[in-house]
C-alpha positions as MATLAB code, in Angstrom:
seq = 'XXXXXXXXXXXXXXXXXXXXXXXXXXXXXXXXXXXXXXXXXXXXXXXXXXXXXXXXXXXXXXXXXXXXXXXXXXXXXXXXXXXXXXXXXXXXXXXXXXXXXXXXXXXXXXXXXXXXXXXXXXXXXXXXXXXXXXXXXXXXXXXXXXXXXXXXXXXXXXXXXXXXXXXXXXXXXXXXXXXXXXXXXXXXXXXXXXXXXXXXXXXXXXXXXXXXXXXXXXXXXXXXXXXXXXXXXXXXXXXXXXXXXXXXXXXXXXXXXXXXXXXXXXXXXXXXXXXXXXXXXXXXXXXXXXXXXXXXXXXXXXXXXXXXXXXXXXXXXXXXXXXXXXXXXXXXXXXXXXXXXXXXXXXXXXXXXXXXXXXXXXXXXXXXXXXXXXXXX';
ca = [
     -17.337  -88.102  -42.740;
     -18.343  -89.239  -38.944;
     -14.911  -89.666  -38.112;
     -13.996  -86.692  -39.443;
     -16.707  -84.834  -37.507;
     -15.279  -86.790  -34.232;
     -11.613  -85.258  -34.955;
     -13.318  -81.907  -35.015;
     -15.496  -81.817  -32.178;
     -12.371  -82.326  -29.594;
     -10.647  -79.988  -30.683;
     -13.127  -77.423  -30.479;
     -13.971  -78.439  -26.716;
     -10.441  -78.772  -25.815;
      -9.433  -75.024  -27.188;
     -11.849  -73.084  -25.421;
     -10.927  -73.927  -22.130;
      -7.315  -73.266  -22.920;
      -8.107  -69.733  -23.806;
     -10.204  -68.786  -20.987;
      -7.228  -70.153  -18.607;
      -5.024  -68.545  -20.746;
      -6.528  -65.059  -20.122;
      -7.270  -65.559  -16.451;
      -3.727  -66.301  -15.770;
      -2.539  -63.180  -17.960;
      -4.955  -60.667  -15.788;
      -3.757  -62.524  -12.236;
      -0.567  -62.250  -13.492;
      -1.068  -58.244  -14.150;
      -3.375  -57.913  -10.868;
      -2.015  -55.652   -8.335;
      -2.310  -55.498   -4.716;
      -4.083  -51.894   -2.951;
      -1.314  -52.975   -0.707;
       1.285  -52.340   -3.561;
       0.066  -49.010   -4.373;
       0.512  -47.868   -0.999;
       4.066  -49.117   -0.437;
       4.455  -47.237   -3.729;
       2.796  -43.814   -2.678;
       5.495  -44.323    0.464;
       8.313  -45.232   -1.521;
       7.347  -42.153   -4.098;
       7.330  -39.544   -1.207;
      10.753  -41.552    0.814;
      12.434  -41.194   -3.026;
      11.189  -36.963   -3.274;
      12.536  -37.029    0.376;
      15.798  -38.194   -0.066;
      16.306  -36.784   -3.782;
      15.127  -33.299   -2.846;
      18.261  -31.438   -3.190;
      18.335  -32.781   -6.761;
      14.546  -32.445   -8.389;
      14.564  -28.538   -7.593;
      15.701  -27.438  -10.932;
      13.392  -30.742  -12.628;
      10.526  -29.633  -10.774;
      11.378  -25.765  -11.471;
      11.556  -26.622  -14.830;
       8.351  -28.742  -15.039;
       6.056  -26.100  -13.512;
       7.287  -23.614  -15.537;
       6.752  -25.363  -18.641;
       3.071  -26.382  -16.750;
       2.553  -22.301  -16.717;
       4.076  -21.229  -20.226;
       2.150  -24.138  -22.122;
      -1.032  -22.270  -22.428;
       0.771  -19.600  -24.393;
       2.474  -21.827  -26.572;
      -0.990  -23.529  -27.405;
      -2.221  -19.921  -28.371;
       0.777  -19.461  -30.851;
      -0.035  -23.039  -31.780;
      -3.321  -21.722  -33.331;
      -1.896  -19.405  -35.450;
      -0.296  -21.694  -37.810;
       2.765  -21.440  -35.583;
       4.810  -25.066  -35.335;
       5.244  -26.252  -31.818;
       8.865  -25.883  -31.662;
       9.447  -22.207  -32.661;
       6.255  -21.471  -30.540;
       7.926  -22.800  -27.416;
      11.390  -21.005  -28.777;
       9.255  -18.052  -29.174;
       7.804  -17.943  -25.679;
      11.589  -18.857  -24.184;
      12.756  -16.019  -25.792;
      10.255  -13.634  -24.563;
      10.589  -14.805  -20.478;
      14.446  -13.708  -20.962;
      13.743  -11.376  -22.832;
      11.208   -9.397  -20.417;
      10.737  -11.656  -17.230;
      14.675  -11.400  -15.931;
      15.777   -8.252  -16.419;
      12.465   -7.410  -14.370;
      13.168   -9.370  -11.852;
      16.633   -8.165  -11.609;
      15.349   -4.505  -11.418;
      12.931   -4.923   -9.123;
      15.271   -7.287   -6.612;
      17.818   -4.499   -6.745;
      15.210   -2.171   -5.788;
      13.868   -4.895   -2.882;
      18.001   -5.053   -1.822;
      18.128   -1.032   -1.449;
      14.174   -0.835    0.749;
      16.420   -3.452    3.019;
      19.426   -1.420    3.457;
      17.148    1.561    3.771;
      15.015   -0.658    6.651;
      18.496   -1.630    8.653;
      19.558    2.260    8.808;
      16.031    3.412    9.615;
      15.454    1.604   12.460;
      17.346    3.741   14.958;
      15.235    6.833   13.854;
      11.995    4.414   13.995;
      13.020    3.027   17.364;
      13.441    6.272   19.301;
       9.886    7.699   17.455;
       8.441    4.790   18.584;
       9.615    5.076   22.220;
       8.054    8.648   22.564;
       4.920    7.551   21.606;
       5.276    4.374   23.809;
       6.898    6.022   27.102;
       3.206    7.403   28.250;
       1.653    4.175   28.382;
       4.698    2.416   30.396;
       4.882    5.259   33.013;
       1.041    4.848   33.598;
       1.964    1.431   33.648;
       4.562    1.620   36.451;
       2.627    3.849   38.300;
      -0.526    0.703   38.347;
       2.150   -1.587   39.190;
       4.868   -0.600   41.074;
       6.380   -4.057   41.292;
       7.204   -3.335   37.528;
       9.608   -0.192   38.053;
      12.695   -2.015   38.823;
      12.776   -4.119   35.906;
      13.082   -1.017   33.921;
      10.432   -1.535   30.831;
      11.499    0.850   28.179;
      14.975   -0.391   28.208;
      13.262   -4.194   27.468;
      10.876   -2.728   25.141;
      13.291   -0.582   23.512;
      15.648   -3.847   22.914;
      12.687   -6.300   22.377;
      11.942   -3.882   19.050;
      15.502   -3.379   18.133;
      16.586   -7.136   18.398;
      12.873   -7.479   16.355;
      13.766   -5.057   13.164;
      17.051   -6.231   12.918;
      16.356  -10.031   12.646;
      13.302   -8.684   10.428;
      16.105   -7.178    8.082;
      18.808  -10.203    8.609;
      15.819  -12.443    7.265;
      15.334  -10.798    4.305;
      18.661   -9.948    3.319;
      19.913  -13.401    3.707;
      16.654  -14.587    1.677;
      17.367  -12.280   -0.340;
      21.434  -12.804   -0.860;
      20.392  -17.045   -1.167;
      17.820  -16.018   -4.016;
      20.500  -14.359   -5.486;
      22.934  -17.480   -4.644;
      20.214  -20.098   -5.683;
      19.791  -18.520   -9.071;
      23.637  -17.914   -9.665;
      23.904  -22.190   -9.160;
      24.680  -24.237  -12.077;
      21.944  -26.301  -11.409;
      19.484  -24.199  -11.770;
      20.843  -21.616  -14.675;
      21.386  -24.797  -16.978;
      18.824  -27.573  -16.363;
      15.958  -25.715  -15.261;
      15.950  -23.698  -18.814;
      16.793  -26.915  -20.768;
      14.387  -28.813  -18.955;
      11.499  -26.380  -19.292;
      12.341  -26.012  -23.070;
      11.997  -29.895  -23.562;
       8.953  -30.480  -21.355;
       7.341  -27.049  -23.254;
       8.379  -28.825  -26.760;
       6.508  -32.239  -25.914;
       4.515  -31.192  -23.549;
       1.438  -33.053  -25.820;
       3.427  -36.182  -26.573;
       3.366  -36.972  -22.487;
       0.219  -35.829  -22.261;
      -0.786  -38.191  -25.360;
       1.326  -40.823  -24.094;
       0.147  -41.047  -20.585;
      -3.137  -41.053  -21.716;
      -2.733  -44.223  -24.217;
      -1.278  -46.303  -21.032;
      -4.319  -45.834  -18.925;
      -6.580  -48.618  -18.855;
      -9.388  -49.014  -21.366;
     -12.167  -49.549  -18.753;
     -11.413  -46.624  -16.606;
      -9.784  -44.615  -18.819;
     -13.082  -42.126  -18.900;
     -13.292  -41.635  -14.873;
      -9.219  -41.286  -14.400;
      -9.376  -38.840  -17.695;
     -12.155  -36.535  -15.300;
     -10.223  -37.041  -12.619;
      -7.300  -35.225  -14.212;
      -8.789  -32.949  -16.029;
     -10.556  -31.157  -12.269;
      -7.562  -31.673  -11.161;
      -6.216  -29.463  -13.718;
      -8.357  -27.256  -13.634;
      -8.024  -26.734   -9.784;
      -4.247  -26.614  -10.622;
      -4.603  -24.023  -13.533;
      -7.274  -21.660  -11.505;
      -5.028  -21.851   -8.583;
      -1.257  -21.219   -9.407;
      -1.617  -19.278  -12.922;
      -4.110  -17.667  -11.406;
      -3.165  -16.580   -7.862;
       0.184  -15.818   -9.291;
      -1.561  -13.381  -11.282;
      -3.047  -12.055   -8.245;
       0.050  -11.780   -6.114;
       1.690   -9.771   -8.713;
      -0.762   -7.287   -9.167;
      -1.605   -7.057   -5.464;
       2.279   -6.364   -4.968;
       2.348   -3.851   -7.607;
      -0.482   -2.218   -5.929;
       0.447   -2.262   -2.630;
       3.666   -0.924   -3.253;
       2.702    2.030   -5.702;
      -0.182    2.921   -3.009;
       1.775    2.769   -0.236;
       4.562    5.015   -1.968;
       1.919    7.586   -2.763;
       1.664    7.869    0.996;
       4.992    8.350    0.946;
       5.781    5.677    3.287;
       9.576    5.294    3.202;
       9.490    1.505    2.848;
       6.184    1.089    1.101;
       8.339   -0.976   -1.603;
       9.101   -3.287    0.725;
       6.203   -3.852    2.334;
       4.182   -3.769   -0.720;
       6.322   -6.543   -1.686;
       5.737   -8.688    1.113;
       2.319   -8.231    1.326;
       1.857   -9.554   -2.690;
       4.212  -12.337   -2.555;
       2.235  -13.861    0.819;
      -0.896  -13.509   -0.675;
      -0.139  -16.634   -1.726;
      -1.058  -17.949    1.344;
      -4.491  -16.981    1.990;
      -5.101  -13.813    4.229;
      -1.814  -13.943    5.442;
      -0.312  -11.828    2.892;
      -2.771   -8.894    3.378;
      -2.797   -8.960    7.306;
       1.445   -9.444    7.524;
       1.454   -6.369    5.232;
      -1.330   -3.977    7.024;
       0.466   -4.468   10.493;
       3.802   -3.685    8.989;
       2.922   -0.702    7.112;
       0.626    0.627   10.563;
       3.730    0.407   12.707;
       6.669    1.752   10.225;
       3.842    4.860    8.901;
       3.571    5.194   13.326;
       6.676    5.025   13.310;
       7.763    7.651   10.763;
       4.955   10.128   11.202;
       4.108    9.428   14.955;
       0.726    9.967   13.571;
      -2.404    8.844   13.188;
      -3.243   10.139    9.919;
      -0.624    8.327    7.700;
      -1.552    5.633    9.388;
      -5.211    5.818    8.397;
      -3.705    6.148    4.503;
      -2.252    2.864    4.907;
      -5.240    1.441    6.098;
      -6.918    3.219    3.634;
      -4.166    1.463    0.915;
      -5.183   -2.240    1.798;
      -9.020   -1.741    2.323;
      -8.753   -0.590   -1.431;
      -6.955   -3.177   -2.607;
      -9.019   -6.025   -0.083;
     -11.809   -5.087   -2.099;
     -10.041   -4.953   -5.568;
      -8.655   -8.664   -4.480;
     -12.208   -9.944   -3.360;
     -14.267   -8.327   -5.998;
     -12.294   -8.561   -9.019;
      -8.965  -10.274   -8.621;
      -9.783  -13.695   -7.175;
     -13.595  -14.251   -8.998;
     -12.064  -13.430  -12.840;
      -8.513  -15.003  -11.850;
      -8.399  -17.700   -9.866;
     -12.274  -18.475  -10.168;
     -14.575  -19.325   -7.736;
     -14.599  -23.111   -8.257;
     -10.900  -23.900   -7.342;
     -12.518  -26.219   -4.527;
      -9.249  -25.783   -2.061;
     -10.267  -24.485    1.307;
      -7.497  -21.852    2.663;
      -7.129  -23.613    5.983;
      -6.127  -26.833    3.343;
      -3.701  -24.569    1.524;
      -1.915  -22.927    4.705;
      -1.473  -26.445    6.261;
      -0.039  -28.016    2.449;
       2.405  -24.883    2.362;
       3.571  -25.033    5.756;
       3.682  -29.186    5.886;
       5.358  -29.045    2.304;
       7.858  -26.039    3.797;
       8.958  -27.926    6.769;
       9.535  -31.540    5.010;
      10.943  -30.408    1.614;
      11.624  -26.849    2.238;
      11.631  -24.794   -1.318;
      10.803  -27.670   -3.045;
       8.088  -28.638   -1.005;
       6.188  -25.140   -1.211;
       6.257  -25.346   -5.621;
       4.810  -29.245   -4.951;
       2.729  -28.127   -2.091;
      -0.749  -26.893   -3.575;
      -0.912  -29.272   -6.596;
      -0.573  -32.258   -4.349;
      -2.870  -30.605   -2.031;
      -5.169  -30.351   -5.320;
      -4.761  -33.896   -6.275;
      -5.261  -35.439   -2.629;
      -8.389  -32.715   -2.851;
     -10.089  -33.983   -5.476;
      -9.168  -38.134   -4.917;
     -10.677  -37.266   -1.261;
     -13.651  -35.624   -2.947;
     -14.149  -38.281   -5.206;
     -13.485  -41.404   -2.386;
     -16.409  -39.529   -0.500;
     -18.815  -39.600   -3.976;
     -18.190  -43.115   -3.904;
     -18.871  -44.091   -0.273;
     -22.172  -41.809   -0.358;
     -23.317  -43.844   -3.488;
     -22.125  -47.344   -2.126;
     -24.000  -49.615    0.117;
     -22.394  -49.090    3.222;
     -23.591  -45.632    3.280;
     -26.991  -46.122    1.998;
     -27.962  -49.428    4.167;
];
């Protein structure tokens, strides 16, 4: 019996140490450097420079399935399986969504022609009215007669329309050339189909790899961050659609020759804030001046986006987008712009979500250092 005892009690002092070292040199093993994770934020955004003519129809397709999932969860709820939900939903955005589109871009492609032959007739209107003030301005400065101002005026405008109209026709010729490419008629649909179909299995799955510890914090990290993403893009989407529908039935009303145009323009830049509605009141002021020579029609356009200002302050933005999106416009312009110039398309779909996640980490790193001791002491 004592000797027995003596075998035992060695091997009970000898094991615990071995385990302790044993999980110390697991978690050093698994420990990784802040230093790593920002080589790896580099590396992430060197890898989405360099690959960007590539992820366009990945990332199409991912932010499509992002804005069709919440429809799919609805059919989901009515005893619906996930896969013939999602084929359901497909179906319906071919279905309705693209021969839209293609109706309404054929109508955009005629306000364009109709812009380019127009602007002799809006040039020489606009001269009349403008003549007065450069004679009384020659007359105050007589240095400025021999440098003949109408005729740089006049050009100044015309060169001005026409590269308006080049702009938009070419944009408008590469949309049609960027949705004619392979690329993007057969991945982007397969990929949002897939991503639609499992769109809960990532989910799930990313959420069983996160650390136990912090899995609670990261979870309500995400999930503000979702919600910021949600409120923003489903809804302001929502917004610029109905502004451009509005704009562009109001300003037809008036009878404004290219009030489908501009009505377009103005909706689709809402996106960016304010500079939607103040790009489309200046160009619906000078092309109702210019086809009336009036003040009156004028005063109807104005009348058109004070209207739908308030519709878009009162209404449109607090029940769609939501008041607690928590992404400052100046913060939006500079992501879209920033996002424009580096990735170009693709950087203006990835723009205001990773504006929205850097928003809320930043809010979040700032929680911390108010709470922590170097803030306090």
């Amino acid at each position: 019996m004592p000797s027995t005892k003596v075998m035992k009690q060695p091997a009970v002092k000898t094991a615990a140490p071995k385990t302790g070292v044993g999980v110390s040199a697991v978690r050093s093993r698994f420990y990784v450097s802040p230093y790593i994770w920002l080589v790896i934020f580099f590396a992430f955004f060197y890898l989405l420079y360099v690959l960007r003519s590539v992820l366009m129809p990945f990332v199409a397709g991912i932010l499509l399935a992002y804005l069709l999932d919440p429809m799919v969860d609805k059919l989901e709820k009515l005893k619906i399986s996930r896969l013939w939900a999602t084929l359901l939903v497909c179906f319906l955005v071919v279905l309705i969504v693209l021969p839209a589109l293609g109706l309404f871009l054929g109508m955009l492609e005629n306000q364009i022609s109709l812009l380019l032959q127009a602007t002799p007739k809006y040039l020489g209107l606009i001269m009349e009215k403008v003549r007065p003030i450069l004679q009384n301005l020659t007359e105050r400065f007589p240095d400025m007669k021999g440098s003949n101002l109408e005729e740089m005026v006049k050009g100044n405008i015309g060169n001005g329309l026409k590269i308006v109209g080049k702009v938009l026709s070419g944009l408008l010729s590469n949309g049609f050339a960027l949705i004619n490419l392979i690329s993007l008629i057969l991945i982007t649909p397969v990929v949002t189909f897939y991503m639609l179909r499992d769109w809960d299995i990532f989910v799930a799955k990313i959420e069983g790899l996160l650390p136990k510890k912090s899995k609670k914090g990261i979870m309500d990290t995400l999930g503000e961050i979702n919600v910021i993403i949600a409120g923003f893009i489903r809804g302001q989407l929502s917004v610029c659609l109905i502004l451009g529908l509005f704009y562009s039935i109001g300003l037809k009303l008036v009878e404004l020759e290219l009030g489908l145009l501009v009505g377009f323009i103005a909706g689709i830049i809402s996106f960016i804030p304010y500079v939607g509605s103040i790009t489309g009141f200046v160009l619906g002021c000078v092309l109702a001046f210019a086809q009336y020579g009036d003040v009156e029609h004028v005063m109807y356009v104005i009348g058109v986006f004070l209207v739908g200002q308030f519709l878009e302050g009162n209404f449109l933005t607090p029940k769609l987008v939501g008041e607690s999106v928590g992404l400052h416009p100046v913060w939006v312009m500079f992501a879209l712009l920033a996002g424009g110039v580096l990735l170009g398309f693709l950087g203006l779909m990835l723009a205001v979500p990773l504006a929205a996640i850097i928003g809320v980490l930043v809010r979040n790193a700032i929680k911390r250092y108010k709470l922590s001791s170097l803030y306090l002491d």
